[in-house]
Coordinates of C-alpha atoms in Angstrom, one line a residue:
X845 CA 125.4 97.0 128.0
X846 CA 128.9 96.4 129.3
X847 CA 130.3 99.1 127.0
X848 CA 127.8 101.6 128.5
X849 CA 128.7 100.5 132.0
X850 CA 132.4 100.9 131.4
X851 CA 132.0 104.3 129.7
X852 CA 129.8 105.5 132.5
X853 CA 132.4 104.6 135.2
X854 CA 135.1 106.2 133.1
X855 CA 133.3 109.5 132.8
X856 CA 131.8 109.6 136.3
X857 CA 133.6 112.8 137.3
X858 CA 132.2 114.6 134.3
X859 CA 128.8 113.1 134.9
X860 CA 129.0 114.4 138.5
X861 CA 130.0 117.9 137.3
X862 CA 127.2 117.9 134.7
X863 CA 124.6 117.0 137.3
X864 CA 125.9 119.8 139.6
X865 CA 125.8 122.3 136.7
X866 CA 122.3 121.2 135.7
X867 CA 121.2 121.7 139.3
X868 CA 122.7 125.2 139.3
X869 CA 121.0 126.4 136.1
X870 CA 117.7 124.6 137.0
X871 CA 117.6 126.5 140.4
X872 CA 118.7 129.8 138.9
X873 CA 115.2 131.2 138.0
X874 CA 113.9 130.5 141.5
X875 CA 117.0 132.1 143.1
X876 CA 116.7 135.1 140.7
X877 CA 113.0 135.6 141.6
X878 CA 113.8 135.4 145.3
X879 CA 116.6 138.0 144.9
X880 CA 114.4 140.4 142.8
X881 CA 110.9 140.0 144.3
X882 CA 111.4 138.1 147.5
X883 CA 109.3 135.1 146.2
X884 CA 109.1 132.7 143.3
X885 CA 105.8 134.0 141.9
X886 CA 107.4 136.4 139.4
X887 CA 109.5 133.9 137.5
X888 CA 107.4 134.1 134.4
X889 CA 104.4 136.0 133.0
X890 CA 102.5 132.7 132.9
X891 CA 102.8 131.0 136.3
X892 CA 102.0 127.5 135.1
X893 CA 104.6 124.8 134.8
X894 CA 107.4 126.7 136.5
X895 CA 109.4 123.5 136.9
X896 CA 109.1 122.8 133.2
X897 CA 110.3 126.3 132.3
X898 CA 113.3 126.0 134.6
X899 CA 114.1 122.6 133.1
X900 CA 113.9 124.1 129.6
X901 CA 116.4 126.8 130.7
X902 CA 118.7 124.1 132.2
X903 CA 118.6 122.0 129.1
X904 CA 119.3 125.0 126.8
X905 CA 122.4 125.9 128.8
X906 CA 123.5 122.3 129.2
X907 CA 123.4 121.7 125.4
X908 CA 125.4 124.9 124.9
X909 CA 128.0 123.8 127.3
X910 CA 128.3 120.5 125.4
X911 CA 128.6 122.4 122.1
X912 CA 131.5 124.5 123.6
X913 CA 133.4 121.3 124.3
X914 CA 133.2 121.7 128.1
X915 CA 132.3 118.0 128.7
X916 CA 135.0 116.4 126.7
X917 CA 137.1 114.2 129.0
X918 CA 140.2 114.7 127.0
X919 CA 139.8 118.5 126.6
X920 CA 142.9 120.4 127.5
X921 CA 141.9 123.9 128.6
X922 CA 143.4 126.5 130.8
X923 CA 141.0 127.8 133.4
X924 CA 140.6 131.2 131.6
X925 CA 139.7 129.3 128.4
X926 CA 136.9 127.5 130.3
X927 CA 135.6 130.8 131.5
X928 CA 135.5 132.1 127.9
X929 CA 133.6 129.0 126.8
X930 CA 131.2 129.2 129.6
X931 CA 130.4 132.8 128.7
X932 CA 130.0 131.8 125.0
X933 CA 127.7 129.0 126.0
X934 CA 125.5 131.2 128.2
X935 CA 125.3 133.8 125.3
X936 CA 124.3 131.0 122.8
X937 CA 121.8 129.6 125.2
X938 CA 120.2 133.0 125.9
X939 CA 119.8 133.7 122.2
X940 CA 118.4 130.3 121.5
X941 CA 116.0 130.5 124.4
X942 CA 114.9 134.0 123.4
X943 CA 113.9 132.6 120.0
X944 CA 111.9 129.8 121.7
X945 CA 110.3 132.3 124.2
X946 CA 109.3 134.6 121.2
X947 CA 107.7 131.7 119.3
X948 CA 106.1 130.1 122.4
X949 CA 105.3 132.9 125.0
X950 CA 103.6 130.4 127.2
X951 CA 107.0 128.9 128.2
X952 CA 108.8 132.3 128.5
X953 CA 110.7 133.4 131.5
X954 CA 110.6 137.0 132.6
X955 CA 113.4 139.2 131.1
X956 CA 114.7 140.5 134.4
X957 CA 114.6 137.0 136.0
X958 CA 116.3 135.6 132.9
X959 CA 119.1 138.2 133.2
X960 CA 119.7 137.6 136.9
X961 CA 119.5 133.8 136.5
X962 CA 122.1 133.8 133.8
X963 CA 124.4 136.0 135.9
X964 CA 123.9 133.8 138.9
X965 CA 124.6 130.7 136.7
X966 CA 127.7 132.2 135.3
X967 CA 129.3 132.9 138.7
X968 CA 128.5 129.5 140.1
X969 CA 129.5 127.6 136.9
X970 CA 132.9 129.3 136.9
X971 CA 133.3 128.6 140.6
X972 CA 132.4 125.0 140.2
X973 CA 134.8 124.6 137.3
X974 CA 137.6 126.1 139.4
X975 CA 136.9 123.7 142.2
X976 CA 136.7 120.7 139.8
X977 CA 140.0 121.5 138.2
X978 CA 141.8 122.1 141.4
X979 CA 140.4 119.1 143.5
X980 CA 138.1 116.5 142.0
X981 CA 139.8 116.4 138.6
X982 CA 143.2 115.9 140.1
X983 CA 142.6 113.6 143.1
X984 CA 139.1 112.1 143.2
X985 CA 137.6 109.2 141.2
X986 CA 140.9 108.3 139.5
X987 CA 141.0 104.5 139.2
X988 CA 144.2 102.8 140.4
X989 CA 145.5 100.5 137.6
X990 CA 147.8 97.5 138.1
X991 CA 149.2 96.5 134.7
X992 CA 149.9 92.8 134.1
X993 CA 152.5 92.9 131.4
X994 CA 155.7 94.9 130.8
X995 CA 156.4 94.3 127.1
X996 CA 155.4 96.0 123.8
X997 CA 151.7 95.9 124.3
X998 CA 151.9 97.2 127.8
X999 CA 154.2 100.1 126.6
X1000 CA 151.3 101.3 124.4
X1001 CA 149.8 102.8 127.5
X1002 CA 152.7 105.2 127.6
X1003 CA 151.3 106.8 124.5
X1004 CA 148.6 108.3 126.8
X1005 CA 151.1 110.9 128.0
X1006 CA 149.0 113.9 128.3
X1007 CA 147.5 114.9 131.6
X1008 CA 144.1 115.0 130.0
X1009 CA 144.6 111.4 128.7
X1010 CA 145.3 110.2 132.3
X1011 CA 142.5 112.1 133.9
X1012 CA 140.6 108.9 134.7
X1013 CA 143.4 106.6 136.0
X1014 CA 146.6 106.3 137.9
X1015 CA 149.1 103.4 137.3
X1016 CA 150.2 101.9 140.6
X1017 CA 152.6 99.3 139.1
X1018 CA 153.5 96.8 136.4
X1019 CA 153.9 93.1 136.8
X1020 CA 156.3 91.3 134.4
X1021 CA 154.3 88.6 132.6
X1022 CA 155.8 85.4 131.2
X1023 CA 156.7 85.7 127.5
X1024 CA 157.1 89.5 127.6
X1025 CA 160.3 91.3 126.5
X1026 CA 160.4 94.1 129.0
X1027 CA 160.3 97.6 127.7
X1028 CA 161.6 100.5 129.7
X1029 CA 158.8 102.6 131.4
X1030 CA 158.4 105.3 134.0
X1031 CA 156.5 102.9 136.2
X1032 CA 158.4 100.5 138.4
X1033 CA 157.9 96.8 137.7
X1034 CA 156.7 94.5 140.5
X1035 CA 158.0 91.0 140.7
X1036 CA 155.3 88.4 140.3
X1037 CA 156.1 86.6 143.5
X1038 CA 152.6 86.6 145.0
X1039 CA 149.0 86.0 143.8
X1040 CA 147.6 88.9 141.8
X1041 CA 144.9 89.5 144.3
X1042 CA 147.5 90.1 147.1
X1043 CA 149.5 92.5 144.9
X1044 CA 146.3 94.3 144.0
X1045 CA 145.4 94.7 147.6
X1046 CA 148.9 95.8 148.6
X1047 CA 149.0 98.5 145.8
X1048 CA 145.3 99.5 146.3
X1049 CA 144.5 98.7 142.7
X1050 CA 140.9 99.0 141.5
X1051 CA 141.6 97.3 138.2
X1052 CA 144.0 94.8 136.8
X1053 CA 144.9 95.7 133.2
X1054 CA 145.9 92.6 131.2
X1055 CA 148.4 93.7 128.6
X1056 CA 150.6 90.6 127.9
X1057 CA 152.5 90.2 124.7
X1058 CA 151.8 86.4 124.6
X1059 CA 148.7 85.1 126.3
X1060 CA 148.7 81.6 125.0
X1061 CA 149.7 79.3 127.8
X1062 CA 150.7 82.2 130.0
X1063 CA 147.4 83.8 131.1
X1064 CA 146.9 83.3 134.9
X1065 CA 143.2 82.5 134.6
X1066 CA 142.7 81.3 138.2
X1067 CA 144.4 84.3 139.7
X1068 CA 142.5 86.8 137.5
X1069 CA 139.2 85.0 138.4
X1070 CA 140.1 85.2 142.1
X1071 CA 140.8 89.0 141.7
X1072 CA 137.5 89.5 139.8
X1073 CA 135.5 87.6 142.5
X1074 CA 137.2 89.7 145.2
X1075 CA 135.9 92.9 143.6
X1076 CA 138.9 93.9 141.6
X1077 CA 137.9 94.7 138.0
X1078 CA 139.9 92.9 135.2
X1079 CA 140.1 94.7 131.9
X1080 CA 141.7 94.0 128.5
X1081 CA 144.2 96.4 127.0
X1082 CA 142.1 97.2 123.9
X1083 CA 139.0 97.8 126.1
X1084 CA 141.0 100.0 128.4
X1085 CA 142.4 102.2 125.6
X1086 CA 139.0 102.4 124.0
X1087 CA 137.5 103.6 127.3
X1088 CA 140.2 106.1 128.2
X1089 CA 140.9 107.6 124.7
X1090 CA 137.7 107.1 122.7
X1091 CA 139.5 105.2 120.0
X1092 CA 140.4 101.7 118.9
X1093 CA 144.1 101.1 118.3
X1094 CA 144.4 99.3 115.0
X1095 CA 147.9 98.1 115.6
X1096 CA 146.6 96.1 118.6
X1097 CA 143.5 94.7 117.1
X1098 CA 143.1 91.1 115.9
X1099 CA 140.3 89.8 113.6
X1100 CA 139.0 87.7 116.5
X1101 CA 138.6 90.8 118.7
X1102 CA 136.6 92.5 115.9
X1103 CA 134.4 89.4 115.6
X1104 CA 133.6 88.7 119.3
X1105 CA 133.7 92.2 120.9
X1106 CA 130.5 94.0 121.6
X1107 CA 129.3 96.6 119.1
X1108 CA 129.8 96.7 115.3
X1109 CA 126.0 96.0 115.0
X1110 CA 123.5 98.3 113.2
X1111 CA 119.9 97.4 113.8
X1112 CA 117.0 98.4 111.7
X1113 CA 115.8 100.6 114.5
X1114 CA 119.2 102.4 114.6
X1115 CA 119.0 103.0 110.9
X1116 CA 115.5 104.4 111.2
X1117 CA 116.5 106.7 114.0
X1118 CA 119.6 107.9 112.2
X1119 CA 117.7 108.6 109.0
X1120 CA 114.9 110.4 110.8
X1121 CA 117.5 112.7 112.5
X1122 CA 119.4 113.1 109.2
X1123 CA 116.3 114.3 107.4
X1124 CA 114.9 116.5 110.1
X1125 CA 118.2 118.2 111.0
X1126 CA 119.3 118.7 107.3
X1127 CA 116.0 120.2 106.3
X1128 CA 116.1 122.6 109.3
X1129 CA 119.7 123.5 108.5
X1130 CA 118.8 124.2 104.9
X1131 CA 116.0 126.5 106.0
X1132 CA 118.2 128.4 108.5
X1133 CA 121.4 128.5 106.4
X1134 CA 120.1 129.4 102.9
X1135 CA 120.9 133.1 103.4
X1136 CA 124.5 132.2 104.3
X1137 CA 124.7 129.9 101.3
X1138 CA 123.5 132.7 99.0
X1139 CA 126.1 135.1 100.4
X1140 CA 128.8 132.5 100.0
X1141 CA 127.9 132.0 96.3
X1142 CA 127.9 135.8 95.8
X1143 CA 131.3 136.1 97.5
X1144 CA 132.8 133.4 95.2
X1145 CA 131.4 135.1 92.1
X1146 CA 132.8 138.5 93.2
X1147 CA 136.3 137.2 93.8
X1148 CA 136.6 135.0 90.7
X1149 CA 134.1 136.3 88.2
X1150 CA 130.5 135.7 87.1
X1151 CA 131.4 132.6 85.2
X1152 CA 133.3 130.9 88.0
X1153 CA 131.7 127.7 89.2
X1154 CA 130.3 127.9 92.7
X1155 CA 129.7 124.2 93.5
X1156 CA 132.5 121.7 93.4
X1157 CA 131.7 118.0 92.8
X1158 CA 134.3 115.5 93.8
X1159 CA 134.2 111.7 93.8
X1160 CA 134.3 110.1 97.2
X1161 CA 134.0 106.6 98.6
X1162 CA 130.7 105.9 100.4
X1163 CA 128.9 103.1 102.2
X1164 CA 130.0 99.7 100.9
X1165 CA 132.9 101.2 99.0
X1166 CA 130.6 102.7 96.4
X1167 CA 131.6 106.0 94.9
X1168 CA 129.4 109.1 94.9
X1169 CA 129.8 112.8 94.2
X1170 CA 130.2 115.0 97.3
X1171 CA 129.0 118.6 97.0
X1172 CA 131.0 121.5 98.4
X1173 CA 131.3 125.2 97.8
X1174 CA 134.5 125.7 95.8
X1175 CA 137.3 126.9 98.0
X1176 CA 140.2 126.3 95.6
X1177 CA 141.2 127.7 92.3
X1178 CA 139.6 126.0 89.2
X1179 CA 143.1 124.8 88.2
X1180 CA 143.9 123.4 91.6
X1181 CA 144.5 119.9 90.1
X1182 CA 145.1 120.7 86.5
X1183 CA 147.7 118.0 86.3
X1184 CA 145.1 115.4 87.3
X1185 CA 147.0 114.3 90.5
X1186 CA 145.1 114.1 93.7
X1187 CA 146.9 115.8 96.6
X1188 CA 146.1 116.3 100.3
X1189 CA 145.3 119.9 101.3
X1190 CA 148.1 121.5 103.4
X1191 CA 148.1 124.1 106.1
X1192 CA 149.4 126.8 103.7
X1193 CA 147.9 125.6 100.5
X1194 CA 148.3 128.2 97.8
X1195 CA 145.5 126.7 95.8
X1196 CA 142.9 128.0 98.3
X1197 CA 141.3 131.3 97.4
X1198 CA 140.8 134.2 99.8
X1199 CA 137.0 133.4 100.1
X1200 CA 137.9 129.7 100.3
X1201 CA 140.2 130.3 103.3
X1202 CA 137.2 131.8 105.2
X1203 CA 134.9 129.0 104.1
X1204 CA 137.3 126.3 105.2
X1205 CA 138.0 128.0 108.6
X1206 CA 134.3 128.0 109.5
X1207 CA 133.4 124.8 107.6
X1208 CA 131.0 126.8 105.4
X1209 CA 132.3 125.0 102.3
X1210 CA 130.6 121.8 103.7
X1211 CA 127.0 123.3 103.7
X1212 CA 126.0 121.9 100.2
X1213 CA 126.5 118.4 101.7
X1214 CA 123.0 118.7 103.2
X1215 CA 121.8 117.7 99.8
X1216 CA 124.0 114.6 100.0
X1217 CA 122.4 113.8 103.3
X1218 CA 118.9 114.4 102.0
X1219 CA 119.5 112.1 99.1
X1220 CA 120.8 109.3 101.4
X1221 CA 124.3 109.3 100.1
X1222 CA 125.7 110.6 103.4
X1223 CA 124.6 110.8 107.0
X1224 CA 125.1 113.8 109.3
X1225 CA 127.5 111.8 111.5
X1226 CA 129.9 109.2 110.2
X1227 CA 133.5 108.8 108.9
X1228 CA 134.5 111.5 106.5
X1229 CA 134.4 110.2 102.9
X1230 CA 137.8 110.1 101.2
X1231 CA 138.7 110.2 97.6
X1232 CA 139.0 106.9 95.7
X1233 CA 142.7 107.6 94.9
X1234 CA 143.5 108.0 98.6
X1235 CA 141.3 105.0 99.7
X1236 CA 143.0 102.6 97.3
X1237 CA 146.4 103.5 98.7
X1238 CA 145.4 103.6 102.3
X1239 CA 143.7 100.2 102.2
X1240 CA 147.1 98.8 101.2
X1241 CA 149.0 100.6 104.0
X1242 CA 146.5 100.6 107.0
X1243 CA 144.9 97.4 108.4
X1244 CA 141.1 97.5 108.7
X1245 CA 140.8 100.7 106.7
X1246 CA 138.0 99.3 104.6
X1247 CA 135.9 98.7 107.7
X1248 CA 135.1 102.4 107.9
X1249 CA 133.1 102.0 104.8
X1250 CA 130.6 99.6 106.4
X1251 CA 128.4 102.6 107.3
X1252 CA 127.5 105.9 105.5
X1253 CA 130.1 108.6 105.5
X1254 CA 129.2 111.7 107.5
X1255 CA 129.3 115.5 107.2
X1256 CA 130.9 115.4 110.7
X1257 CA 132.1 112.6 112.8
X1258 CA 133.9 111.4 115.9
X1259 CA 137.3 111.7 114.2
X1260 CA 136.5 115.3 113.2
X1261 CA 135.7 116.4 116.8
X1262 CA 138.6 114.5 118.4
X1263 CA 141.4 115.0 115.9
X1264 CA 142.8 117.8 113.7
X1265 CA 142.5 117.9 110.0
X1266 CA 144.1 115.0 108.3
X1267 CA 146.5 115.6 105.5
X1268 CA 148.8 112.5 105.4
X1269 CA 148.8 108.8 105.6
X1270 CA 149.8 109.1 109.3
X1271 CA 146.9 111.3 110.0
X1272 CA 144.5 108.9 108.1
X1273 CA 145.8 106.0 110.3
X1274 CA 145.2 108.0 113.5
X1275 CA 141.7 109.1 112.4
X1276 CA 140.9 105.5 111.6
X1277 CA 141.3 104.8 115.3
X1278 CA 138.4 107.2 116.0
X1279 CA 136.4 106.1 113.0
X1280 CA 136.4 102.5 114.2
X1281 CA 135.4 103.6 117.7
X1282 CA 132.3 105.3 116.1
X1283 CA 131.5 102.2 113.9
X1284 CA 131.7 100.0 117.0
X1285 CA 129.8 102.3 119.4
X1286 CA 127.4 104.3 117.2
X1287 CA 124.2 105.4 118.8
X1288 CA 121.7 108.2 118.7
X1289 CA 123.1 109.7 121.9
X1290 CA 126.7 109.6 120.4
X1291 CA 125.4 111.3 117.2
X1292 CA 123.8 114.1 119.2
X1293 CA 127.0 114.6 121.2
X1294 CA 129.1 114.8 118.0
X1295 CA 126.7 117.2 116.4
X1296 CA 126.8 119.5 119.4
X1297 CA 130.6 119.3 119.6
X1298 CA 130.9 120.1 115.9
X1299 CA 129.7 123.6 117.0
X1300 CA 132.9 123.9 119.0
X1301 CA 135.0 122.8 116.0
X1302 CA 133.3 125.5 113.9
X1303 CA 133.4 128.3 116.4
X1304 CA 136.9 127.8 117.6
X1305 CA 138.4 126.8 114.2
X1306 CA 139.8 123.5 115.4
X1307 CA 141.7 121.7 112.6
X1308 CA 140.5 124.0 109.8
X1309 CA 142.6 123.8 106.7

C-alpha cells in the first residue's frame, strides 16, 4: 500500500495529464456531433449507451498513447516527437476501434463523427502537451527535497542527471551528517546548526531524504520524527531512487532491506492472474501473427536455402535457475558459434543475416516464444532469460543477480522497455536494477503497462540489435 501511495504522488503530474486527455477524448464525440449536426443525437447509428461508446473511444486512444510511450515519466522527447507519437497513437486507435465497430456494430460511432472527433482530439492533445511541457512539467508539482547526508550514498543522487530523471523533484540543500566523508556536489551544503524541522521550513522542503553513509549511532531519530509529525515526509535513499527512476540500485542494497522492504511477494492470486493473461494474450497473438510467422519462415528459406533451419533453440536459465530451451526465429548464420564460445550480440554483428537484421529490429525473431509461454516455461512479462554461460559468470560479478530467477522469465519486461539492449557485464548490471524493481513491484497493472510500452519498443526500434 505504501509503495502505491509513493508512486502515485511521484507520478501525479502524469496522472493529471492522463485525466485531462481522457476527458478530451471522452468529450470528442459529443463535440463532433454538435459541430456537424448541432446536437448530440447523431453520434452513432444506435443511440443507446452513448456514454459507453464515448468511454470505449477514450480507452482505445488512452491505451494507444501508453503504447507510444507518452506516459513514461522518464521519457525524453522533443515536442515534435510527441506530436508524431500522438498522431501514431490516434491512427492505431482508429484502426483498432474500426475493427471493434465492424465486429460489434451496436457499439459503433458514426464515421463522420469519428473523423471529426479524432481531429478535435488531435488538436487539443497536442495543445495540452505543449502547455504541459512548458509550464506544469517544469514548475508545478516538483517536490522540494532536503538531503540529510553529503557522503558517498548521497552522491548517488547525482547519477540522476537528466532533466527527465529530475522531473519530479528539486534539491533545495544538503546537510552534512555525522560519519560522512563529504563528496563534492553541485548542491550547497547546509550546516546542521538547527533542528531538521527548522531547516526544512526555511528551505521550503517537502521531504527529507535520509542518505547517510553510517546510520549506526548517528541517525537523528527525534528530529526526523518531529519533522514527520509536522507534515514533512521522510524517505530513505533506496526508496527515493526506486520511486524516481523505476529501479533498485544493487550497489546500495543490503540483505536486510531485501528482507524487510515491502514487495517481493507473489501470491497465488497473482500467479493465477498472470497465467490467465499469459494464456489468453499468447493464444490471441498466435492467431493474429501466424501469417507474419509463415512469411518470416519463407524469408529465411529464400535467403539461406530450403534446408536452412528456421527455428533456433538455445538453452536459457528460467525460474528457480532451471534451464529450458527458448525458441526464436534464426537471425544469425548457422555457424555463428561454430567455435562453441558464447558471445554477446553486438551493434554491428556480422553473424546476423539480412533477414535476421529486420527480424531483430522489429523483434519478430521473438514470436516463437509464445510457445514457451503457452507451455509455462516463460511468462509474457518478466526478466529476460540469459544463457547459462553468462549467468554463471554474472552471478559471481554482480550481487543479487540470482534473485532475478525467483520468477518466470518473460518475452518482454521492465528492463526491456526502460533500458537499451544489453551486450556486456555492465549492461547486465544496469538491467538488473530494473529487473529487481519488477520482481519487487510486479502486478497485473504493471504487466499491462509493460505490454503496451513494448509496442513502442517495437515500432520505434528502441535497443534493437
